[in-house]
Structures are given as C-alpha cells and as structure tokens.
XYZ file of C-alpha atoms in Angstrom:
122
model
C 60.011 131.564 -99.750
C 58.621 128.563 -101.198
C 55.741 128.519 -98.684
C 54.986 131.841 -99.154
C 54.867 132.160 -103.226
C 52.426 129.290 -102.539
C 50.182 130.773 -99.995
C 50.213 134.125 -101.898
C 48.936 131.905 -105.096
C 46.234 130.299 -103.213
C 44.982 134.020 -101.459
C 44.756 134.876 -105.478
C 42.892 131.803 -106.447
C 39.295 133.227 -108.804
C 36.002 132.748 -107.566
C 34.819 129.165 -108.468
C 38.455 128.053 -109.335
C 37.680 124.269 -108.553
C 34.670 123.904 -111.064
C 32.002 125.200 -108.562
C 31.837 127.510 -106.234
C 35.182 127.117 -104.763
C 36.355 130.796 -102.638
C 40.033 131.675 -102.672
C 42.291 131.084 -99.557
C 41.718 133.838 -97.314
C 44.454 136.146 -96.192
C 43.714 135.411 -92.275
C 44.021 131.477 -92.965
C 46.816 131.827 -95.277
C 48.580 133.885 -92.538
C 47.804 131.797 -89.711
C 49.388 129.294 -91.803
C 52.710 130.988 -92.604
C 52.729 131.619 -88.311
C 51.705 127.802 -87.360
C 54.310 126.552 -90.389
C 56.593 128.972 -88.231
C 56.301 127.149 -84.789
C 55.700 123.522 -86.333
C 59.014 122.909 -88.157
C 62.729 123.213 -87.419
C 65.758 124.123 -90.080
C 65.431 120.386 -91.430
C 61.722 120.357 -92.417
C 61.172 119.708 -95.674
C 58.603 121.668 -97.079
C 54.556 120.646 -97.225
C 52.203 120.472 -100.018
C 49.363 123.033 -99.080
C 46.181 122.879 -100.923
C 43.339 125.226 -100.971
C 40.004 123.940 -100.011
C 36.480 125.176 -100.876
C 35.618 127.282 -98.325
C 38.728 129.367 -97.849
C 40.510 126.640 -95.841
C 43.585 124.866 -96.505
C 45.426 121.865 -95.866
C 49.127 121.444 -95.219
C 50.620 117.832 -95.790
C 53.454 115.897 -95.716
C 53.814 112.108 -97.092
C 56.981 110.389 -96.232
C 58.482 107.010 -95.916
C 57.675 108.035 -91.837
C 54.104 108.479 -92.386
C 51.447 111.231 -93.600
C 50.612 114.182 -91.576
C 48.171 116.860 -92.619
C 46.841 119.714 -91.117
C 43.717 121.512 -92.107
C 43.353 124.939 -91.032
C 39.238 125.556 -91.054
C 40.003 129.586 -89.572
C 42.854 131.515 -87.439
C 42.986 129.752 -84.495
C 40.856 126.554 -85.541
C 42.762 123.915 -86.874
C 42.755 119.641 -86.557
C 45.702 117.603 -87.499
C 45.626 113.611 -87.976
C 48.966 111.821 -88.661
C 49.825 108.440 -89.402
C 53.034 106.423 -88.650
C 54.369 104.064 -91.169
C 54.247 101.766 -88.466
C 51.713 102.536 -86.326
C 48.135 102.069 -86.335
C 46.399 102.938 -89.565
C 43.874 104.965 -88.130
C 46.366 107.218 -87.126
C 45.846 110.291 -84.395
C 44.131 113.243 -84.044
C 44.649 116.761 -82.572
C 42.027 119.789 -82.420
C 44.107 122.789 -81.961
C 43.997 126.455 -81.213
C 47.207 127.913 -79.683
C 49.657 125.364 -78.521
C 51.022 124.082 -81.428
C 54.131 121.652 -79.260
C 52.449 117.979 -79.637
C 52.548 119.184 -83.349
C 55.700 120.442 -83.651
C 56.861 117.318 -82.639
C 54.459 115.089 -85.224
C 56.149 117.275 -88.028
C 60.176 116.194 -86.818
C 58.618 112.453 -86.536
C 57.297 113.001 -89.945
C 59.929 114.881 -91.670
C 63.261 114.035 -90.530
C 64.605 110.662 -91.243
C 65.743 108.207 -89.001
C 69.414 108.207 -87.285
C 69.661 104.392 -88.965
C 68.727 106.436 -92.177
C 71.151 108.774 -91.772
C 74.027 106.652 -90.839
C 73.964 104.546 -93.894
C 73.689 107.849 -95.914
C-alpha cells in the first residue's frame, strides 16, 4: 500500500513540478515499478524511497547500515541498478536490466535484511 499511494502521487505530479520542466511519472514506468518491486523483494523488505525524475523516470532506493542500492527505471523494460556494500568496494556494481530481475532480487535481501549476528543480539 505504501508503495502504491506513492507511485500513484508521483503519476499525478504537475507539469514542471521540479522548478523546470520536470514531466510527471508515467503510468507505464510507475507500473513496471509496482511489477519489478513485486519480484525484487521478499515479506521482510523494508520499503524504498522512490523519487520521480525529470523525464518520467524514477528511482527506487534503499540506504542501510548494509549498503545503498538504487534502481532507476528509464522505461518498461529498461532499467540499471548500482549497489554498494558497506564493505565492499566504493564504486560499487552495476546491472543493466530488462527481464530477469534474480541477481537483483538478491542485491535487495543483501541490502535490506540485516545480518544473522544482527539478529541474534536483537
């Protein structure tokens, strides 16, 4: 629900809505979104920011004590992803992506699900 009432805000954002000539998220992206959010992240997930961008993009992220991951969805089908690890190299990773969403299904657990140590002294 919470990704949703967000999405459905950013399909509703007015023309020019960052100060220029900004263009509201379109349906299609926002969407493909709500179907790649879908596939990416189990029960535990906690849930992303998503931000619009200028062009009728968005970008899903998550920053965590793990690392950062975001996602930028350009058009259906059309996405790149770049995570980094909290300790892992600082230039982080990189995916293009179309269809097969399982390398980043796994990137979102890593990111979003704390460590068993973490856990255990919980």
């Amino acid at each position: 629900d919470e990704v949703w009432k967000r999405l459905e805000a950013l399909i509703w954002l007015p023309e020019g809505w960052d100060g220029y000539q900004g263009t509201h998220v379109s349906l299609q992206n926002a969407n493909f979104a709500l179907r790649v959010l879908e596939a990416i992240c189990g029960i535990a997930a906690r849930a992303p920011q998503i931000v619009p961008g200028p062009a009728g993009d968005l970008q899903i992220e998550w920053h965590t004590l793990q690392g950062d991951l975001e996602i930028h969805i350009l058009k259906p089908n059309n996405l790149h992803a770049w995570r980094a690890m909290a300790h892992g190299d600082p230039e982080g990773e990189e995916l293009f992506l179309r269809n097969d969403f399982t390398m980043l299904a796994q990137w979102v657990k890593e990111i979003t699900e704390r460590p068993v140590a973490a856990r255990a002294a919980a």
